[in-house]
Coordinates of C-alpha atoms and ligand atoms in Angstrom, one line a residue:
X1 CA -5.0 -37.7 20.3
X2 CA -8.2 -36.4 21.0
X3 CA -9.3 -32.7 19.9
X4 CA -8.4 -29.9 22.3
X5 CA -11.1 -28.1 23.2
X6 CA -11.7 -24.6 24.8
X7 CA -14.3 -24.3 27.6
X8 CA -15.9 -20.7 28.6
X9 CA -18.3 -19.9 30.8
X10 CA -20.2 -16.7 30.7
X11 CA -22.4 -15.3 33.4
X12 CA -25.8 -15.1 32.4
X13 CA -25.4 -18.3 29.9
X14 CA -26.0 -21.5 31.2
X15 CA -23.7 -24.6 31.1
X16 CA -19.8 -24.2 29.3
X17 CA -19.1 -22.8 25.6
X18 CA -17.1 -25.7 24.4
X19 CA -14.8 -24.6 21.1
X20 CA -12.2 -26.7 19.4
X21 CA -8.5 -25.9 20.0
X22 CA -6.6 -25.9 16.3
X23 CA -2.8 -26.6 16.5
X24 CA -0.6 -25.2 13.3
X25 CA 2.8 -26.4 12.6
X26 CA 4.8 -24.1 14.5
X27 CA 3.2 -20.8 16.7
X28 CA 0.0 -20.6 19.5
X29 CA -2.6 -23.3 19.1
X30 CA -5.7 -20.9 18.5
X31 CA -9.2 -21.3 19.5
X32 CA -11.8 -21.7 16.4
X33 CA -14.8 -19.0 18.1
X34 CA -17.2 -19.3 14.8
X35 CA -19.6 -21.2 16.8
X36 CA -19.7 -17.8 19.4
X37 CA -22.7 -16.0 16.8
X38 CA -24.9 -19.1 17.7
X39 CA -24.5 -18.4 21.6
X40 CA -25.5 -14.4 20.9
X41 CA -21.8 -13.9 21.4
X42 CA -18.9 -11.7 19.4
X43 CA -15.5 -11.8 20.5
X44 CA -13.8 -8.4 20.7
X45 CA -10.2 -7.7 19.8
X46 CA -9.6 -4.2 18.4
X47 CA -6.0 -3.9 16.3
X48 CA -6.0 -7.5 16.4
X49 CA -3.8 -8.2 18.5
X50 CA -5.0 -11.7 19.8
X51 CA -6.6 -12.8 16.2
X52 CA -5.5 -15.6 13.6
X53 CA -7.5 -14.2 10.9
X54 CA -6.8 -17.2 8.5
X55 CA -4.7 -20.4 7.9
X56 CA -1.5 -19.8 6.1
X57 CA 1.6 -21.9 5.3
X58 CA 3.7 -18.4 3.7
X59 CA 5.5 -16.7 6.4
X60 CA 6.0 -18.2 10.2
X61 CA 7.0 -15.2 12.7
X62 CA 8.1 -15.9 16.1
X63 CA 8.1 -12.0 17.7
X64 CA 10.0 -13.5 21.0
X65 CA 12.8 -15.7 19.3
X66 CA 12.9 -13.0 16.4
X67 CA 12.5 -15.6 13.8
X68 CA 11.4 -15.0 10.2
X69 CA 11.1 -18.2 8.0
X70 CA 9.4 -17.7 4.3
X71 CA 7.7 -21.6 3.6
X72 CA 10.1 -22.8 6.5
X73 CA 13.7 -21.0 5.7
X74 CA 14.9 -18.5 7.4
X75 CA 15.1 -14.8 6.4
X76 CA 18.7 -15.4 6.9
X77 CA 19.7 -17.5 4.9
X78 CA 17.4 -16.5 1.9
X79 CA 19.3 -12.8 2.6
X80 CA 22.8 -14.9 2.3
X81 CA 22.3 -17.3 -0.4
X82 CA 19.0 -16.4 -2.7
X83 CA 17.9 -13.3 -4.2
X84 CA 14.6 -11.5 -4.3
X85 CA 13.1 -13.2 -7.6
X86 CA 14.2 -16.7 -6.0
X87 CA 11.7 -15.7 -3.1
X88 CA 8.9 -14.4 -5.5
X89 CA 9.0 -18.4 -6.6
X90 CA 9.5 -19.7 -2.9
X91 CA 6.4 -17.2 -1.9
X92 CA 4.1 -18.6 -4.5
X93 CA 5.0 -22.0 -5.4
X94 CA 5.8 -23.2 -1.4
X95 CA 9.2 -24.5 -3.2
X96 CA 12.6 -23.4 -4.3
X97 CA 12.8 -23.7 -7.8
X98 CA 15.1 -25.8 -9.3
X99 CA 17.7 -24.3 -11.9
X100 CA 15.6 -24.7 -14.9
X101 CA 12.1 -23.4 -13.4
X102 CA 14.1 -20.6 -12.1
X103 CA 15.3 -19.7 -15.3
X104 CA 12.2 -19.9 -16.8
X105 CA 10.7 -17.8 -13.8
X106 CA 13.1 -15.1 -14.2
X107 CA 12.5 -15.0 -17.9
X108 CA 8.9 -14.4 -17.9
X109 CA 8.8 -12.1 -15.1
X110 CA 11.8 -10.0 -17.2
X111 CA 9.0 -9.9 -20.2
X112 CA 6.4 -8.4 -18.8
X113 CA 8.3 -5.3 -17.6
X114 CA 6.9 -3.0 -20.0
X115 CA 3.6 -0.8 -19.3
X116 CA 1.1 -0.5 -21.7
X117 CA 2.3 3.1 -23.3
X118 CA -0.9 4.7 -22.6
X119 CA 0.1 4.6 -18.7
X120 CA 2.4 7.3 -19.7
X121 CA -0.6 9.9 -19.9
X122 CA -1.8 8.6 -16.2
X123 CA 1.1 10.1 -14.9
X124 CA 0.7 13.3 -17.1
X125 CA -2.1 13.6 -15.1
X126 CA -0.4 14.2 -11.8
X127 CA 0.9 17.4 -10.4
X128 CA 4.8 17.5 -10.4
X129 CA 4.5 17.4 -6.5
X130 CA 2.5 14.5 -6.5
X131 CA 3.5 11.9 -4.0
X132 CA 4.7 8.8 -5.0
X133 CA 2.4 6.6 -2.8
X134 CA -0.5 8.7 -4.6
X135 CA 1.1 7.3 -7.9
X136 CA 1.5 4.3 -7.6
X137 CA -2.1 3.5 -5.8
X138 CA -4.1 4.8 -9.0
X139 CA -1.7 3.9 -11.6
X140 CA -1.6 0.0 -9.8
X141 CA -5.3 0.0 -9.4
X142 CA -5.4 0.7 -13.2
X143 CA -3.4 -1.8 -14.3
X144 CA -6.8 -4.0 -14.4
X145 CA -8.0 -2.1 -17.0
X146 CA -5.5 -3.3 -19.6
X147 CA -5.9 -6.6 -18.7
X148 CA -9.8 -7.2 -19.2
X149 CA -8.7 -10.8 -20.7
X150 CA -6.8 -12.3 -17.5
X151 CA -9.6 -11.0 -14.4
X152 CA -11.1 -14.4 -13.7
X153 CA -9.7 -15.0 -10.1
X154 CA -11.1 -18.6 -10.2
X155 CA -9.1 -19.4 -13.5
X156 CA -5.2 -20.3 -11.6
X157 CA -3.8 -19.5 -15.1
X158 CA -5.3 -15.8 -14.7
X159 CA -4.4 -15.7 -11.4
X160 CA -0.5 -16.7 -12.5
X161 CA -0.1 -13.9 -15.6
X162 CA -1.7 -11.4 -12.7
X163 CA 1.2 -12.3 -10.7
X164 CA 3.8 -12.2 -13.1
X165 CA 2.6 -8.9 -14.3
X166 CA 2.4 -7.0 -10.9
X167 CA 5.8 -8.6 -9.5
X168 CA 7.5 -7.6 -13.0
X169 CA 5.7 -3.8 -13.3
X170 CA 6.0 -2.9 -9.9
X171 CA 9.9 -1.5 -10.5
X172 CA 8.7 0.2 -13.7
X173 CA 5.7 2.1 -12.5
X174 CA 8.1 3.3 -9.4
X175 CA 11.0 4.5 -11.4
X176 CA 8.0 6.5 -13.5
X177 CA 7.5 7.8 -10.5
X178 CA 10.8 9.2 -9.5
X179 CA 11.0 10.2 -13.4
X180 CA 7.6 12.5 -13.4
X181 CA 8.9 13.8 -10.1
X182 CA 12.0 15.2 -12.0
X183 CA 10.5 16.0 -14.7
X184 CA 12.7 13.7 -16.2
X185 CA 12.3 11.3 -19.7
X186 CA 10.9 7.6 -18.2
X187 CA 13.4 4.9 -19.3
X188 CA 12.1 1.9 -20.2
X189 CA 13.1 -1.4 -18.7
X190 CA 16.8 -2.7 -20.2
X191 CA 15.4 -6.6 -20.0
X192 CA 19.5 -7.9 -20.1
X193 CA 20.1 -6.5 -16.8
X194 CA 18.9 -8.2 -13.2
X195 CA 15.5 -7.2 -11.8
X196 CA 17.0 -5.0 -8.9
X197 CA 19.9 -3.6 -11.9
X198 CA 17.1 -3.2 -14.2
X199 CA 14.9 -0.7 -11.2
X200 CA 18.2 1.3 -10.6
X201 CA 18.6 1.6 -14.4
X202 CA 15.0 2.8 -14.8
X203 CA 15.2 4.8 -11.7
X204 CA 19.0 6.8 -11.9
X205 CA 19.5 6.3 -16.2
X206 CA 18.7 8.8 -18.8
X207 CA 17.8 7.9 -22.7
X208 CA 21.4 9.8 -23.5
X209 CA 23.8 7.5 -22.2
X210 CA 24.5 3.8 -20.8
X211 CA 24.1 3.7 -17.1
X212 CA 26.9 1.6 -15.0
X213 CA 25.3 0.3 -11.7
X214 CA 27.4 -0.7 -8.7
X215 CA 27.2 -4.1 -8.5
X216 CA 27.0 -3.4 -4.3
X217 CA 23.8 -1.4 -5.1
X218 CA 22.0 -3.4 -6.7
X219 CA 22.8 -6.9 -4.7
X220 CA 21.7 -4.3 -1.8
X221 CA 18.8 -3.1 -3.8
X222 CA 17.9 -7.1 -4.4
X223 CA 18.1 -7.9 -1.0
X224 CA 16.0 -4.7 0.6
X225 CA 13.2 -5.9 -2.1
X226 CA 14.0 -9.3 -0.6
X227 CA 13.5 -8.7 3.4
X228 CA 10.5 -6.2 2.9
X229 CA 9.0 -9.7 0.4
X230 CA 6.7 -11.0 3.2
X231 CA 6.0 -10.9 6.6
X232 CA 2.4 -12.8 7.8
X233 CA -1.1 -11.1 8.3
X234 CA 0.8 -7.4 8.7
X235 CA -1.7 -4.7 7.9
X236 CA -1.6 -4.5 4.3
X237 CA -1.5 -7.7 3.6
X238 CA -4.9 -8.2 5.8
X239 CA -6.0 -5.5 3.3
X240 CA -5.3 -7.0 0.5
X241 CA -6.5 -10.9 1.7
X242 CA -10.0 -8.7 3.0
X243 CA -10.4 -6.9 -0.3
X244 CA -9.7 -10.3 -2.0
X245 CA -12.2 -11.9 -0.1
X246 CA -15.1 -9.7 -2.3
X247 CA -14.1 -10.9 -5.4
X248 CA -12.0 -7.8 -6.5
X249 CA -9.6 -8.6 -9.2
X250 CA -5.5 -8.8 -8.2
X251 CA -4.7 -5.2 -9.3
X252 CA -7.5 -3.6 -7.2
X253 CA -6.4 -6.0 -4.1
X254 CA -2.2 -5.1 -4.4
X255 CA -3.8 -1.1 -4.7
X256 CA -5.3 -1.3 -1.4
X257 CA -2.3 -2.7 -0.1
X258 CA -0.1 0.1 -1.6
X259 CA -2.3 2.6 0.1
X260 CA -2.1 0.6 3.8
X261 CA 1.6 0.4 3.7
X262 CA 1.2 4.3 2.7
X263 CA 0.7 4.9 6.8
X264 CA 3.5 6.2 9.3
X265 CA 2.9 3.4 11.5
X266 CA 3.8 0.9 9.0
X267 CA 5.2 1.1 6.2
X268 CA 5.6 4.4 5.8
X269 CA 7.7 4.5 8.6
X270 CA 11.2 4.5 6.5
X271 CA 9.9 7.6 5.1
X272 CA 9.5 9.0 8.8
X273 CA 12.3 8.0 10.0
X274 CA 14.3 9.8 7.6
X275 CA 12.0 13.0 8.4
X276 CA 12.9 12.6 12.0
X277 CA 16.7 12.4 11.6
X278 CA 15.7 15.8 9.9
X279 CA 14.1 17.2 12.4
X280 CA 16.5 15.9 14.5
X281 CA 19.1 17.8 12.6
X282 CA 21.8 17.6 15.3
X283 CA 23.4 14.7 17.6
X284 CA 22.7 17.2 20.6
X285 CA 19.3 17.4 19.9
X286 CA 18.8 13.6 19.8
X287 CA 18.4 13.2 24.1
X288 CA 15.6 15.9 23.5
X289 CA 13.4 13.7 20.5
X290 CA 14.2 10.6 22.9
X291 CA 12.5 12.5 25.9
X292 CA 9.7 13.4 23.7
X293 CA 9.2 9.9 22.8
X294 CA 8.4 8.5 26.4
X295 CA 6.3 11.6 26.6
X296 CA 3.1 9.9 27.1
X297 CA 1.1 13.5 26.8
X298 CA 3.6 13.6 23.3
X299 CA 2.1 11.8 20.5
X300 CA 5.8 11.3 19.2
X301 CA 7.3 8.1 18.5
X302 CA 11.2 6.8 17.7
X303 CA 10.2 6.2 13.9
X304 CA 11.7 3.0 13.2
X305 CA 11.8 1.4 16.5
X306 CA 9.1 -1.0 17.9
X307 CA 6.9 -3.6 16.4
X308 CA 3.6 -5.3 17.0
X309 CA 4.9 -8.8 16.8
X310 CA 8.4 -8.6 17.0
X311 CA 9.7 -7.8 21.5
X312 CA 13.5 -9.0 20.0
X313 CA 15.5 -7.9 17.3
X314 CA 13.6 -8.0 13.8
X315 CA 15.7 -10.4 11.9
X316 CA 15.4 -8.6 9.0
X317 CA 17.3 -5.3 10.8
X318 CA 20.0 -7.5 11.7
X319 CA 20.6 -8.5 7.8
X320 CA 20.2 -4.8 7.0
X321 CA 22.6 -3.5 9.7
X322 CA 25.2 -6.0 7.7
X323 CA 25.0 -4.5 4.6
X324 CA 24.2 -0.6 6.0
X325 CA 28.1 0.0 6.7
X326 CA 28.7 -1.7 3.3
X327 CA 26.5 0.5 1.0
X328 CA 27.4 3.5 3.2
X329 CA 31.4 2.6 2.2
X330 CA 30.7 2.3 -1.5
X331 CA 28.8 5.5 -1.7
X332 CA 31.2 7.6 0.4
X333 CA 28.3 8.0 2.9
X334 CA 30.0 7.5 6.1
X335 CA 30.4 10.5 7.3
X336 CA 26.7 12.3 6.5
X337 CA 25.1 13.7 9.3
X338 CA 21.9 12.1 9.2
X339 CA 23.8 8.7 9.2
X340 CA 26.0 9.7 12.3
X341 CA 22.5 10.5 14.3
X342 CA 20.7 7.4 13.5
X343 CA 23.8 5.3 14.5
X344 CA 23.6 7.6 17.9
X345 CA 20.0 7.1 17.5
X346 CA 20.4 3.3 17.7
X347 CA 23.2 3.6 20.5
X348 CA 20.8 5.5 22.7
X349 CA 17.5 3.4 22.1
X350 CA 19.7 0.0 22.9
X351 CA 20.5 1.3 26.2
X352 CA 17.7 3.6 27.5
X353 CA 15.5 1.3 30.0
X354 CA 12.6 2.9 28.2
X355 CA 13.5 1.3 25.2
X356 CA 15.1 -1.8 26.5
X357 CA 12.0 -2.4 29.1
X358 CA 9.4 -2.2 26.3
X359 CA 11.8 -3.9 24.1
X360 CA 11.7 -1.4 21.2
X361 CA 14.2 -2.7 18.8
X362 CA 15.5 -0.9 15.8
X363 CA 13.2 -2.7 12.8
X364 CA 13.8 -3.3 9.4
X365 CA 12.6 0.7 8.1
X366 CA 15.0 2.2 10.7
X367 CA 18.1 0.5 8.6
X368 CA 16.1 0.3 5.3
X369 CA 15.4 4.3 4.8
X370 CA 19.3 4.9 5.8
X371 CA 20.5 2.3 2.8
X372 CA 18.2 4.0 0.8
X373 CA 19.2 7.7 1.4
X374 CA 22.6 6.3 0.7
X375 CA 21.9 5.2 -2.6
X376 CA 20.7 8.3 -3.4
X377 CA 16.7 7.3 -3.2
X378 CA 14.4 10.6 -2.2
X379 CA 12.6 10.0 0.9
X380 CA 9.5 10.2 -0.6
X381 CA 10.2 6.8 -2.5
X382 CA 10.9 4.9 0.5
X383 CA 7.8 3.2 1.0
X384 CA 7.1 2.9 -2.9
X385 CA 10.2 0.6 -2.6
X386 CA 8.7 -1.2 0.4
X387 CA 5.6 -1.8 -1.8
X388 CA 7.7 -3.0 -4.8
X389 CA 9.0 -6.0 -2.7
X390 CA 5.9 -6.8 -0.7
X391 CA 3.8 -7.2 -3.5
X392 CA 5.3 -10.3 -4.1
X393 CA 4.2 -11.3 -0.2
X394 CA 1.0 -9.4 -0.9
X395 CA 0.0 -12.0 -4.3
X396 CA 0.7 -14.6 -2.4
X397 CA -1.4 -14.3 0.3
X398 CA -4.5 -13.3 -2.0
X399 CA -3.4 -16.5 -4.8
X400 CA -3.6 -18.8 -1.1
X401 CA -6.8 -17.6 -0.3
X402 CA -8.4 -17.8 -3.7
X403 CA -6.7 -21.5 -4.4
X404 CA -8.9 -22.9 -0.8
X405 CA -12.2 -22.2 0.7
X406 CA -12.8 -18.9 1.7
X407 CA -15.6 -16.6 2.7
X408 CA -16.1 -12.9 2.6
X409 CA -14.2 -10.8 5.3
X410 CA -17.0 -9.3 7.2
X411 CA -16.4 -8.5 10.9
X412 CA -18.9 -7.7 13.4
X413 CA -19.0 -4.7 16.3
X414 CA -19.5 -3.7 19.8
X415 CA -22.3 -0.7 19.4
X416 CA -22.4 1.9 22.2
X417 CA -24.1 4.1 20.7
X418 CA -28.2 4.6 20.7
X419 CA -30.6 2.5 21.4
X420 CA -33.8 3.0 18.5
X421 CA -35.3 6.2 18.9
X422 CA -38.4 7.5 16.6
X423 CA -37.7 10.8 14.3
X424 CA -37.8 14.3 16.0
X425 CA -39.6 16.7 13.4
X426 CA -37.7 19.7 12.5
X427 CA -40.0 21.8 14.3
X428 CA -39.4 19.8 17.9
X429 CA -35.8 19.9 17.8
Ligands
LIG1 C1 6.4 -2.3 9.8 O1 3.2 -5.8 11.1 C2 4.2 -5.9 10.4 O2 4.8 -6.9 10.2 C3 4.8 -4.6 9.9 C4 6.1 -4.7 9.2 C5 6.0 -5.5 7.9 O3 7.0 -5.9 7.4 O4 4.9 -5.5 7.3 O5 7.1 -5.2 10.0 C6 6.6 -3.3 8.8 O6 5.3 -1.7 9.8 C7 7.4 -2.1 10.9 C8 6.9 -1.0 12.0 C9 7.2 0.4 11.4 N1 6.6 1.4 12.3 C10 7.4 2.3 13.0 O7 8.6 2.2 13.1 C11 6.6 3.4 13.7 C12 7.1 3.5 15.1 N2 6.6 2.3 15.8 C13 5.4 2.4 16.6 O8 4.4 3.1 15.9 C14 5.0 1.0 17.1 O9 6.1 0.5 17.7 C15 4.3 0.0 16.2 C16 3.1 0.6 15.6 C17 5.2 -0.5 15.2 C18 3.9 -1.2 17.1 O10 2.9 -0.7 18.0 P1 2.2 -1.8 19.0 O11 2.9 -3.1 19.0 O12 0.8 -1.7 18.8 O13 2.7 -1.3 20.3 P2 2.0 -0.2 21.2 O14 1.6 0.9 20.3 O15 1.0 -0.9 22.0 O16 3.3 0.3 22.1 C19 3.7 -0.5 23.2 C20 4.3 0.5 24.1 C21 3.4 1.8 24.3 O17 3.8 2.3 25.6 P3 2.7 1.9 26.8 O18 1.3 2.4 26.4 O19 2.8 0.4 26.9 O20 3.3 2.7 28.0 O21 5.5 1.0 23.5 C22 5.4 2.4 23.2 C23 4.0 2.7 23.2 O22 3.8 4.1 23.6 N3 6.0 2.5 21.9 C24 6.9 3.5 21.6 C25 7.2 3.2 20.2 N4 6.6 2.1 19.8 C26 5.8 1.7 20.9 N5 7.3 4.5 22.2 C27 8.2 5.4 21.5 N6 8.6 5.2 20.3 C28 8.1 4.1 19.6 N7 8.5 3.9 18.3

C-alpha cells in the first residue's frame, strides 16, 4: 500500500504541505511534521495533548477502551498472574522471561540492594522534616557518583548494571527515608525475603527483632509497585526520555523523574488525595468539596479522579479496587473514617453528571493512597512508592531510546512578546 500522506494548506503559502502519515501497531496513525521548519512553520500543542513525541513498543494505552497492555499483555493479567520483578524483565527485555532467566533476574536485582554506606551521611544531612520526595531526588541523583565505572550510556552492558542498580536500590533508599523521618536505625536489606517483603522489612523492621510480614501485604505491596511500573509518555517519563536525550547519565535522568512525579497533578496526587479525605474530615462535608470542585472560579480538584488519557475506567483502579477491600480486611481497616469517605467519595463522583459527563473516573492514586494508609505508609511516602515502581517504566524508556537513533529533545516556541528594540539608557527611562 502506498504511503499515507497528510496534505495542509496554509494561507499565505502557496501550493499543499504534503507530510507522510506513520501507522503504529495499535493506536492513531500520526502525522510525521519534521519537514514543517523548512516551510517557516512550528506546530503548536501546549501540554501535549495531540503529540507522539517518540516511537515506542513499552506500554500501548487506549484512554477510551481503558486498556493498558505492557509489550502487548494486559495490565490485568500481569496484576493476576506475574509479579512486579516479572514486569521489570517484560519492561526491558520486550519478553517474559523464562524460569531460568527469571531466576537469574531476580538474583542479581536481590544483590545489589545495598547502598554504598557513605549514603548514610546524605541523609544525615537532611532536616528531620524533610520530605521524602526531597530525599530521594538528591540521594537518586547521587547514586552516579559511586558508580563513576558504569556511566557510558553507549556501552548496553553499562546501561544494564544501571538498571539493575536503580530497580534494586529504589526500595532501600525509600525505607531510609521513612527511617530518618523517625529518627529510627535504617535496616538494611534481608536479601532471603521477596523484593516487595524485603521494602516492608526495611520500611516497618527494627535491628532488635525479626519482622513477620503479612503475606497479603506484601503480594499487595508487589502488585501497587506493579500497576504504577509503566504507563507510556506520562510526564515523568517524557522527563526522563528528554533529560536522556543530552547525554545525562541513568541516575541523573530517573532524578528528574522522581522530582516530576513529585507534582499534585500527577503523581503526587495519592498524597493529595489522602490530604483531601483530611480536609474532608466528615461524610457530611463531602457534597460541599464536590461543589467546590465544579467550581470553575475554585481552583479545587477531586484528587484522584480524572486523567489526561484515560475518559473510561483506569484499568489499573479496577485491579486496585479488588485488592482495597482485601488489605483493608487484613489490617482491620474497614471501618476508618477516611476509608468510609473515599468509598462515599467514589459513590458520589460515579453518579454526579459532572463527573460522569466529563468522564472523571476514579484512577489508580484514588485506590493506591487508601491501600497504602492501610498498610500503615505515611502520606508523605505515597508518591516515593509511586516512584519506586515506575522507575522500572522510567529505565526502560531512557535504555529504548539510547539502544535506536535519537536526537536531542529541543522544542521550539510561539513568541508574543517584543519585537527588537535598541537599549534605553538609565537616564531616558
Ligand atoms: C497520574 O499521564 C499519566 O499516565 C499519569 C499517570 C501515570 O501512571 O503516570 O496515570 C498517573 O498522574 C494520574 C492522575 C493523577 N492526578 C490527579 O488525580 C489530580 C486530579 N486530576 C486532575 O488534575 C486532572 O484530571 C488531570 C491532570 C489528571 C487530567 O487533566 P486533563 O486531562 O488535562 O484534563 P483537564 O484539566 O483539561 O480537565 C478536563 C475537564 C476540565 O473542565 P472543563 O475546563 O472542560 O470545564 O475536567 C475537569 C477540568 O476542570 N476536571 C476536574 C478534575 N479533573 C479534570 N474537575 C474536578 N476534579 C478533577 N479531578
Amino acid at each position: 500500500m502506498s504511503e499515507k500522506k497528510a496534505h495542509l494548506t496554509v494561507d499565505g503559502i502557496d501550493g499543499a504541505l504534503e507530510m507522510p502519515v506513520r501507522s503504529g501497531t495499535l493506536g492513531p496513525d500520526v502525522v510525521d511534521v519534521g519537514g514543517l521548519t523548512g516551510r517557516g512553520l512550528f506546530t503548536y500543542d501546549p501540554g501535549f495533548v495531540s503529540t507522539a513525541s517518540c516511537e515506542s513498543k513499552i506500554t500501548f494505552i487506549d484512554g477510551g477502551k481503558g486498556q493498558l497492555l505492557h509489550r502487548g499483555y494486559p495490565i490485568e493479567q500481569l496484576a493476576e498472574k506475574s509479579d512486579y520483578l516479572e514486569t521489570c524483565y517484560l519492561l526491558m527485555n520486550g519478553e517474559l522471561p523464562n524460569a531460568e532467566q527469571k531466576k537469574t533476574y531476580v538474583d542479581t536485582i536481590m544483590s545489589h540492594t545495598m547502598v554504598h554506606e557513605s549514603l548514610v551521611s546524605f541523609f544525615k544531612g537532611f532536616r528531620y522534616d524533610a520530605h521524602p520526595m526531597a530525599m530521594m531526588c538528591g540521594v537518586v541523583g547521587a547514586l552516579a557518583s559511586f558508580y563513576h565505572d558504569s556511566l557510558d550510556i553507549n556501552n548496553p552492558e553499562h546501561r544494564e548494571i544501571s538498571a539493575h542498580r536503580l530497580i534494586a536500590k529504589m526500595p532501600t533508599l525509600a525505607a531510609m527515608c521513612y527511617k530518618h523521618s523517625k529518627g529510627m536505625p535504617f535496616m538494611y536489606p534481608d536479601n532471603s525475603r521477596s523484593y516487595s517483603e524485603n521494602f516492608l522489612h526495611m520500611m516497618f523492621g527494627n535491628p532488635c527483632e525479626s519482622s513477620k510480614i503479612d503475606p497479603i501485604v506484601a503480594k499487595a505491596m508487589d502488585i501497587i509497585f506493579l500497576l504504577h511500573a509503566d504507563h507510556e509518555q506520562n510526564a515523568s517519563t517524557s522527563t526522563v526520555r528528554l533529560a536522556g536525550s543530552s547525554g545525562a547519565n541513568p541516575f541523573a535522568c530517573i532524578s528528574s523523574g522522581i522530582a516530576t512525579l513529585w507534582g499534585p497533578a500527577h503523581g503526587g496526587a495519592n498524597e493529595a488525595v489522602l490530604n483531601m479525605l483530611q480536609e474532608i474530615g466528615d461524610e457530611s462535608r463531602i457534597d460541599e468539596f464536590v461543589k467546590r470542585a465544579k467550581d470553575k472560579s475554585d481552583p479545587f480538584r477531586l484528587m484522584g479522579f480524572g486523567h489526561r488519557v484515560y475518559k473510561n475506567f483506569d484499568p489499573r483502579s479496577r485491579v486496585m479496587q479488588g485488592i482495597c477491600d482485601e488489605v483493608l480486611g487484613a489490617m482491620g481497616a474497614e471501618n476508618d473514617p477516611l476509608l468510609k469517605i473515599a468509598k462515599k467519595l467514589e459513590k458520589i463522583a460515579l453518579e454526579d453528571d459532572y463527573f460522569v459527563e466529563k468522564k472523571l473516573y476514579p484512577n489508580v492514586d484514588f485506590y493506591s493512597g487508601i491501600i497504602m494508609k492501610a498498610i500503615g505508609i505515611p502520606t508523605d511516602m505515597f508518591t516515593v512508592i509511586f516512584a519506586t515502581g515506575r522507575t522500572s517504566g522510567w529505565i526502560a524508556h531512557w535504555n529504548e531510546m539510547i539502544s535506536n537513533p535519537y536526537k536531542i529533545g529541543r522544542p521550539r516556541q510561539l513568541y508574543t512578546g517584543y519585537p527588537q528594540r535598541n537599549y534605553t539608557d538609565l537616564e531616558q527611562r
